[in-house]
PDB file of C-alpha atoms in Angstrom:
ATOM      1  CA  GLY A 123      79.540  93.414  93.374  1.00  0.00           C
ATOM      2  CA  GLN A 124      80.610  90.592  95.612  1.00  0.00           C
ATOM      3  CA  ASN A 125      78.544  89.848  98.667  1.00  0.00           C
ATOM      4  CA  ILE A 126      78.285  87.293 101.456  1.00  0.00           C
ATOM      5  CA  ASP A 127      75.198  86.966 103.629  1.00  0.00           C
ATOM      6  CA  GLN A 128      75.247  84.958 106.867  1.00  0.00           C
ATOM      7  CA  PRO A 129      73.290  85.387 110.091  1.00  0.00           C
ATOM      8  CA  THR A 130      75.164  87.560 112.540  1.00  0.00           C
ATOM      9  CA  GLU A 131      74.590  85.355 115.546  1.00  0.00           C
ATOM     10  CA  MET A 132      72.988  82.010 116.412  1.00  0.00           C
ATOM     11  CA  THR A 133      72.405  80.211 119.676  1.00  0.00           C
ATOM     12  CA  ALA A 134      72.131  76.444 120.131  1.00  0.00           C
ATOM     13  CA  THR A 135      72.136  73.899 122.922  1.00  0.00           C
ATOM     14  CA  GLU A 136      74.932  71.484 123.728  1.00  0.00           C
ATOM     15  CA  GLY A 137      74.297  68.138 122.042  1.00  0.00           C
ATOM     16  CA  ALA A 138      71.924  69.595 119.459  1.00  0.00           C
ATOM     17  CA  ILE A 139      72.303  70.255 115.723  1.00  0.00           C
ATOM     18  CA  VAL A 140      72.678  73.665 114.111  1.00  0.00           C
ATOM     19  CA  GLN A 141      72.720  74.755 110.465  1.00  0.00           C
ATOM     20  CA  ILE A 142      74.487  77.958 109.453  1.00  0.00           C
ATOM     21  CA  ASN A 143      73.350  79.272 106.094  1.00  0.00           C
ATOM     22  CA  CYS A 144      75.341  81.346 103.648  1.00  0.00           C
ATOM     23  CA  THR A 145      74.295  82.998 100.409  1.00  0.00           C
ATOM     24  CA  TYR A 146      76.851  84.580  98.161  1.00  0.00           C
ATOM     25  CA  GLN A 147      77.378  86.549  94.998  1.00  0.00           C
ATOM     26  CA  THR A 148      80.824  86.552  93.460  1.00  0.00           C
ATOM     27  CA  SER A 149      82.542  87.396  90.201  1.00  0.00           C
ATOM     28  CA  GLY A 150      83.110  83.846  89.051  1.00  0.00           C
ATOM     29  CA  PHE A 151      83.291  80.893  91.394  1.00  0.00           C
ATOM     30  CA  ASN A 152      86.011  78.424  92.270  1.00  0.00           C
ATOM     31  CA  GLY A 153      84.620  76.719  95.318  1.00  0.00           C
ATOM     32  CA  LEU A 154      83.578  77.721  98.793  1.00  0.00           C
ATOM     33  CA  PHE A 155      85.369  77.356 102.112  1.00  0.00           C
ATOM     34  CA  TRP A 156      84.113  77.269 105.663  1.00  0.00           C
ATOM     35  CA  TYR A 157      86.430  78.363 108.440  1.00  0.00           C
ATOM     36  CA  GLN A 158      86.069  78.392 112.213  1.00  0.00           C
ATOM     37  CA  GLN A 159      87.483  81.281 114.189  1.00  0.00           C
ATOM     38  CA  HIS A 160      87.675  81.426 117.953  1.00  0.00           C
ATOM     39  CA  ALA A 161      87.872  84.880 119.477  1.00  0.00           C
ATOM     40  CA  GLY A 162      91.361  86.349 119.189  1.00  0.00           C
ATOM     41  CA  GLU A 163      92.650  83.514 117.027  1.00  0.00           C
ATOM     42  CA  ALA A 164      93.251  82.968 113.334  1.00  0.00           C
ATOM     43  CA  PRO A 165      90.674  81.034 111.279  1.00  0.00           C
ATOM     44  CA  THR A 166      91.046  77.284 110.902  1.00  0.00           C
ATOM     45  CA  PHE A 167      89.902  75.319 107.880  1.00  0.00           C
ATOM     46  CA  LEU A 168      86.729  73.246 108.151  1.00  0.00           C
ATOM     47  CA  SER A 169      85.637  72.351 104.630  1.00  0.00           C
ATOM     48  CA  TYR A 170      85.860  73.042 100.919  1.00  0.00           C
ATOM     49  CA  ASN A 171      83.045  72.459  98.411  1.00  0.00           C
ATOM     50  CA  VAL A 172      83.468  72.927  94.693  1.00  0.00           C
ATOM     51  CA  LEU A 173      80.708  70.623  93.407  1.00  0.00           C
ATOM     52  CA  ASP A 174      77.050  70.625  94.376  1.00  0.00           C
ATOM     53  CA  GLY A 175      76.088  68.370  97.219  1.00  0.00           C
ATOM     54  CA  LEU A 176      76.933  67.455 100.749  1.00  0.00           C
ATOM     55  CA  GLU A 177      80.421  66.836 102.097  1.00  0.00           C
ATOM     56  CA  GLU A 178      80.530  65.107 105.454  1.00  0.00           C
ATOM     57  CA  LYS A 179      83.495  65.225 107.790  1.00  0.00           C
ATOM     58  CA  GLY A 180      82.843  63.890 111.255  1.00  0.00           C
ATOM     59  CA  ARG A 181      80.464  66.125 113.180  1.00  0.00           C
ATOM     60  CA  PHE A 182      80.627  68.793 110.501  1.00  0.00           C
ATOM     61  CA  SER A 183      79.007  68.694 107.067  1.00  0.00           C
ATOM     62  CA  SER A 184      78.914  71.327 104.362  1.00  0.00           C
ATOM     63  CA  PHE A 185      76.473  71.669 101.487  1.00  0.00           C
ATOM     64  CA  LEU A 186      76.736  73.641  98.262  1.00  0.00           C
ATOM     65  CA  SER A 187      74.283  74.652  95.556  1.00  0.00           C
ATOM     66  CA  ARG A 188      76.106  76.643  92.912  1.00  0.00           C
ATOM     67  CA  SER A 189      72.972  77.520  90.946  1.00  0.00           C
ATOM     68  CA  LYS A 190      71.404  79.064  94.041  1.00  0.00           C
ATOM     69  CA  GLY A 191      74.561  80.693  95.360  1.00  0.00           C
ATOM     70  CA  TYR A 192      73.912  78.913  98.635  1.00  0.00           C
ATOM     71  CA  SER A 193      75.846  76.886 101.144  1.00  0.00           C
ATOM     72  CA  TYR A 194      75.310  75.694 104.672  1.00  0.00           C
ATOM     73  CA  LEU A 195      77.458  74.286 107.438  1.00  0.00           C
ATOM     74  CA  LEU A 196      75.812  71.653 109.613  1.00  0.00           C
ATOM     75  CA  LEU A 197      77.215  70.964 113.058  1.00  0.00           C
ATOM     76  CA  LYS A 198      76.000  67.893 114.941  1.00  0.00           C
ATOM     77  CA  GLU A 199      76.370  66.827 118.565  1.00  0.00           C
ATOM     78  CA  LEU A 200      77.324  70.339 119.534  1.00  0.00           C
ATOM     79  CA  GLN A 201      80.011  70.790 122.150  1.00  0.00           C
ATOM     80  CA  MET A 202      80.824  73.856 124.192  1.00  0.00           C
ATOM     81  CA  LYS A 203      84.120  74.212 122.322  1.00  0.00           C
ATOM     82  CA  ASP A 204      82.140  74.772 119.108  1.00  0.00           C
ATOM     83  CA  SER A 205      81.314  78.260 120.353  1.00  0.00           C
ATOM     84  CA  ALA A 206      83.094  80.378 117.743  1.00  0.00           C
ATOM     85  CA  SER A 207      82.536  82.403 114.614  1.00  0.00           C
ATOM     86  CA  TYR A 208      81.974  80.474 111.400  1.00  0.00           C
ATOM     87  CA  LEU A 209      83.094  82.125 108.203  1.00  0.00           C
ATOM     88  CA  CYS A 210      81.728  81.314 104.768  1.00  0.00           C
ATOM     89  CA  ALA A 211      84.280  82.246 102.108  1.00  0.00           C
ATOM     90  CA  PRO A 212      83.632  81.672  98.412  1.00  0.00           C
ATOM     91  CA  MET A 213      86.541  81.899  96.002  1.00  0.00           C
ATOM     92  CA  ASP A 214      86.100  84.162  93.003  1.00  0.00           C
ATOM     93  CA  SER A 215      87.403  83.864  89.454  1.00  0.00           C
ATOM     94  CA  ASN A 216      90.798  85.198  90.570  1.00  0.00           C
ATOM     95  CA  TYR A 217      90.997  82.496  93.227  1.00  0.00           C
ATOM     96  CA  GLN A 218      90.638  85.090  95.966  1.00  0.00           C
ATOM     97  CA  LEU A 219      88.605  84.315  99.049  1.00  0.00           C
ATOM     98  CA  ILE A 220      85.738  86.691  99.687  1.00  0.00           C
ATOM     99  CA  TRP A 221      85.036  87.109 103.391  1.00  0.00           C
ATOM    100  CA  GLY A 222      81.849  88.024 105.185  1.00  0.00           C
ATOM    101  CA  ALA A 223      81.558  88.994 108.832  1.00  0.00           C
ATOM    102  CA  GLY A 224      80.838  85.404 109.860  1.00  0.00           C
ATOM    103  CA  THR A 225      78.240  83.915 112.170  1.00  0.00           C
ATOM    104  CA  LYS A 226      78.887  83.952 115.887  1.00  0.00           C
ATOM    105  CA  LEU A 227      77.648  80.668 117.318  1.00  0.00           C
ATOM    106  CA  ILE A 228      76.857  80.544 121.023  1.00  0.00           C
ATOM    107  CA  ILE A 229      76.460  77.123 122.627  1.00  0.00           C
ATOM    108  CA  LYS A 230      74.490  76.901 125.848  1.00  0.00           C
ATOM    109  CA  PRO A 231      74.543  73.968 128.294  1.00  0.00           C
TER     110      PRO A 231
ATOM    111  CA  GLY B 256      97.044  70.024 107.433  1.00  0.00           C
ATOM    112  CA  ALA B 257      99.957  72.188 106.422  1.00  0.00           C
ATOM    113  CA  VAL B 258     101.558  74.492 108.952  1.00  0.00           C
ATOM    114  CA  VAL B 259     101.982  78.222 108.656  1.00  0.00           C
ATOM    115  CA  SER B 260     103.986  79.891 111.384  1.00  0.00           C
ATOM    116  CA  GLN B 261     103.541  83.584 112.096  1.00  0.00           C
ATOM    117  CA  HIS B 262     105.722  85.602 114.456  1.00  0.00           C
ATOM    118  CA  PRO B 263     105.487  87.428 116.722  1.00  0.00           C
ATOM    119  CA  SER B 264     102.101  86.536 118.182  1.00  0.00           C
ATOM    120  CA  ARG B 265     101.935  89.778 120.130  1.00  0.00           C
ATOM    121  CA  VAL B 266     103.873  93.001 119.826  1.00  0.00           C
ATOM    122  CA  ILE B 267     103.615  96.361 121.501  1.00  0.00           C
ATOM    123  CA  CYS B 268     105.480  99.230 119.914  1.00  0.00           C
ATOM    124  CA  LYS B 269     105.775 102.958 120.290  1.00  0.00           C
ATOM    125  CA  SER B 270     104.105 105.291 117.857  1.00  0.00           C
ATOM    126  CA  GLY B 271     106.437 106.162 114.984  1.00  0.00           C
ATOM    127  CA  THR B 272     108.431 102.946 115.070  1.00  0.00           C
ATOM    128  CA  SER B 273     108.318 100.058 112.588  1.00  0.00           C
ATOM    129  CA  VAL B 274     107.288  96.487 113.216  1.00  0.00           C
ATOM    130  CA  LYS B 275     108.065  93.424 111.120  1.00  0.00           C
ATOM    131  CA  ILE B 276     105.815  90.371 111.082  1.00  0.00           C
ATOM    132  CA  GLU B 277     107.017  87.091 109.583  1.00  0.00           C
ATOM    133  CA  CYS B 278     104.937  84.396 107.963  1.00  0.00           C
ATOM    134  CA  ARG B 279     106.503  81.047 107.132  1.00  0.00           C
ATOM    135  CA  SER B 280     105.075  77.957 105.465  1.00  0.00           C
ATOM    136  CA  LEU B 281     106.840  75.113 107.244  1.00  0.00           C
ATOM    137  CA  ASP B 282     106.028  72.056 105.157  1.00  0.00           C
ATOM    138  CA  PHE B 283     104.892  73.271 101.763  1.00  0.00           C
ATOM    139  CA  GLN B 284     105.820  75.824  99.151  1.00  0.00           C
ATOM    140  CA  ALA B 285     103.548  78.834  99.275  1.00  0.00           C
ATOM    141  CA  THR B 286     103.296  80.357  95.846  1.00  0.00           C
ATOM    142  CA  THR B 287     100.816  82.902  97.167  1.00  0.00           C
ATOM    143  CA  MET B 288     100.602  84.572 100.548  1.00  0.00           C
ATOM    144  CA  PHE B 289      97.845  86.829 101.778  1.00  0.00           C
ATOM    145  CA  TRP B 290      97.930  89.436 104.499  1.00  0.00           C
ATOM    146  CA  TYR B 291      94.770  90.327 106.370  1.00  0.00           C
ATOM    147  CA  ARG B 292      93.832  92.774 109.070  1.00  0.00           C
ATOM    148  CA  GLN B 293      90.961  92.187 111.437  1.00  0.00           C
ATOM    149  CA  PHE B 294      89.490  94.725 113.813  1.00  0.00           C
ATOM    150  CA  PRO B 295      87.448  93.470 116.772  1.00  0.00           C
ATOM    151  CA  LYS B 296      84.154  91.862 115.808  1.00  0.00           C
ATOM    152  CA  GLN B 297      84.752  92.556 112.114  1.00  0.00           C
ATOM    153  CA  SER B 298      85.496  90.341 109.167  1.00  0.00           C
ATOM    154  CA  LEU B 299      88.912  89.642 107.762  1.00  0.00           C
ATOM    155  CA  MET B 300      90.001  92.460 105.474  1.00  0.00           C
ATOM    156  CA  LEU B 301      92.444  91.523 102.752  1.00  0.00           C
ATOM    157  CA  MET B 302      95.336  93.975 102.674  1.00  0.00           C
ATOM    158  CA  ALA B 303      97.496  92.509  99.953  1.00  0.00           C
ATOM    159  CA  THR B 304      98.312  89.435  97.929  1.00  0.00           C
ATOM    160  CA  SER B 305     101.866  88.464  97.166  1.00  0.00           C
ATOM    161  CA  ASN B 306     103.266  85.906  94.797  1.00  0.00           C
ATOM    162  CA  GLU B 307     106.794  84.679  95.316  1.00  0.00           C
ATOM    163  CA  GLY B 308     109.305  86.852  93.521  1.00  0.00           C
ATOM    164  CA  SER B 309     106.749  89.484  92.520  1.00  0.00           C
ATOM    165  CA  LYS B 310     105.605  92.758  93.967  1.00  0.00           C
ATOM    166  CA  ALA B 311     102.580  92.530  96.193  1.00  0.00           C
ATOM    167  CA  THR B 312      99.157  93.560  94.938  1.00  0.00           C
ATOM    168  CA  TYR B 313      97.533  95.880  97.445  1.00  0.00           C
ATOM    169  CA  GLU B 314      93.818  96.271  97.991  1.00  0.00           C
ATOM    170  CA  GLN B 315      92.233  99.654  97.511  1.00  0.00           C
ATOM    171  CA  GLY B 316      92.829 101.932 100.449  1.00  0.00           C
ATOM    172  CA  VAL B 317      95.895 100.087 101.750  1.00  0.00           C
ATOM    173  CA  GLU B 318      99.031 102.225 101.668  1.00  0.00           C
ATOM    174  CA  LYS B 319     101.810 100.227 100.086  1.00  0.00           C
ATOM    175  CA  ASP B 320     104.486 102.570 101.441  1.00  0.00           C
ATOM    176  CA  LYS B 321     103.215 102.034 104.954  1.00  0.00           C
ATOM    177  CA  PHE B 322     102.660  98.293 104.795  1.00  0.00           C
ATOM    178  CA  LEU B 323     105.731  96.835 103.130  1.00  0.00           C
ATOM    179  CA  ILE B 324     105.380  93.261 101.971  1.00  0.00           C
ATOM    180  CA  ASN B 325     108.238  91.064 100.899  1.00  0.00           C
ATOM    181  CA  HIS B 326     107.823  87.547  99.547  1.00  0.00           C
ATOM    182  CA  ALA B 327     111.359  86.663  98.605  1.00  0.00           C
ATOM    183  CA  SER B 328     111.060  82.887  98.895  1.00  0.00           C
ATOM    184  CA  LEU B 329     108.431  80.184  98.610  1.00  0.00           C
ATOM    185  CA  THR B 330     108.346  79.768 102.371  1.00  0.00           C
ATOM    186  CA  LEU B 331     108.635  83.285 103.774  1.00  0.00           C
ATOM    187  CA  SER B 332     106.722  86.509 103.524  1.00  0.00           C
ATOM    188  CA  THR B 333     107.111  89.544 105.751  1.00  0.00           C
ATOM    189  CA  LEU B 334     104.864  92.479 106.504  1.00  0.00           C
ATOM    190  CA  THR B 335     106.495  95.611 107.881  1.00  0.00           C
ATOM    191  CA  VAL B 336     104.263  98.259 109.382  1.00  0.00           C
ATOM    192  CA  THR B 337     106.275 101.440 109.036  1.00  0.00           C
ATOM    193  CA  SER B 338     105.838 104.505 111.236  1.00  0.00           C
ATOM    194  CA  ALA B 339     103.105 102.766 113.180  1.00  0.00           C
ATOM    195  CA  HIS B 340     100.306 104.794 114.748  1.00  0.00           C
ATOM    196  CA  PRO B 341      97.690 103.809 117.327  1.00  0.00           C
ATOM    197  CA  GLU B 342      95.081 103.372 114.582  1.00  0.00           C
ATOM    198  CA  ASP B 343      97.257 100.598 113.134  1.00  0.00           C
ATOM    199  CA  SER B 344      96.598  98.549 116.255  1.00  0.00           C
ATOM    200  CA  SER B 345      94.849  95.436 115.011  1.00  0.00           C
ATOM    201  CA  PHE B 346      95.067  91.697 114.537  1.00  0.00           C
ATOM    202  CA  TYR B 347      97.201  90.893 111.485  1.00  0.00           C
ATOM    203  CA  ILE B 348      96.881  87.438 109.942  1.00  0.00           C
ATOM    204  CA  CYS B 349      98.770  85.840 107.091  1.00  0.00           C
ATOM    205  CA  SER B 350      97.674  82.894 105.043  1.00  0.00           C
ATOM    206  CA  ALA B 351      99.570  80.813 102.544  1.00  0.00           C
ATOM    207  CA  ARG B 352      98.447  78.735  99.613  1.00  0.00           C
ATOM    208  CA  GLY B 353     100.277  76.245  97.455  1.00  0.00           C
ATOM    209  CA  THR B 354      98.179  76.179  94.313  1.00  0.00           C
ATOM    210  CA  ALA B 355      95.276  78.399  93.297  1.00  0.00           C
ATOM    211  CA  ASP B 356      92.489  75.914  93.963  1.00  0.00           C
ATOM    212  CA  THR B 357      93.561  74.686  97.372  1.00  0.00           C
ATOM    213  CA  GLU B 358      92.707  75.883 100.840  1.00  0.00           C
ATOM    214  CA  ALA B 359      94.623  78.688 102.417  1.00  0.00           C
ATOM    215  CA  PHE B 360      96.378  77.859 105.666  1.00  0.00           C
ATOM    216  CA  PHE B 361      96.499  80.565 108.282  1.00  0.00           C
ATOM    217  CA  GLY B 362      99.212  81.697 110.602  1.00  0.00           C
ATOM    218  CA  GLN B 363      98.427  82.207 114.266  1.00  0.00           C
ATOM    219  CA  GLY B 364      97.989  85.933 113.833  1.00  0.00           C
ATOM    220  CA  THR B 365      99.826  88.892 115.359  1.00  0.00           C
ATOM    221  CA  ARG B 366      98.186  91.225 117.835  1.00  0.00           C
ATOM    222  CA  LEU B 367      99.776  94.632 117.246  1.00  0.00           C
ATOM    223  CA  THR B 368      99.302  97.372 119.819  1.00  0.00           C
ATOM    224  CA  VAL B 369     100.760 100.780 119.081  1.00  0.00           C
ATOM    225  CA  VAL B 370     101.068 103.048 122.105  1.00  0.00           C
TER     226      VAL B 370
END
């Protein structure tokens, strides 16, 4: 079957760094997306990894290891507005995104 | 990034009536559109996938006669919730994709409340 595993909730301090881990099992693999979703809003795109390694984009970086079925999203210099759910979504062999429940990130002052 | 516009953002309807939700890709051609439903504090649940000019492919457990999807052009897809009931109250989100290996862009979502 297809499965996504992320922590349900994480708490971090403003200005700090947090890493959100994701392990996945999919039928085939065509890359992995990270999305941010604020409560009551639609998800917004953060990153896309298809090759192993680290992709850096401003305060956010995303890492992928295809052999381990593992990815993480790294958020630096945390701001209060980063409080949201972060969704790891691998794409299977049919190019469909597989969604987990996401990780709710709480930022404290 | 590309823009996907979804309307309405909120709708309240009476039980037994039908509601139509529109999803438009404003600056790219969306060969594939996806419709999701999300209940509070739960993950996105894919309802159906539609390719322009073809019938939608529904996920298991989604009633195709209740949730009518039309994708008549490369920039517009509609979801019609027919004979809505209170249990259909949810957050409905569309996303659109140009080619298979690119990111999906999301609409703003529609909060449907059936009373």
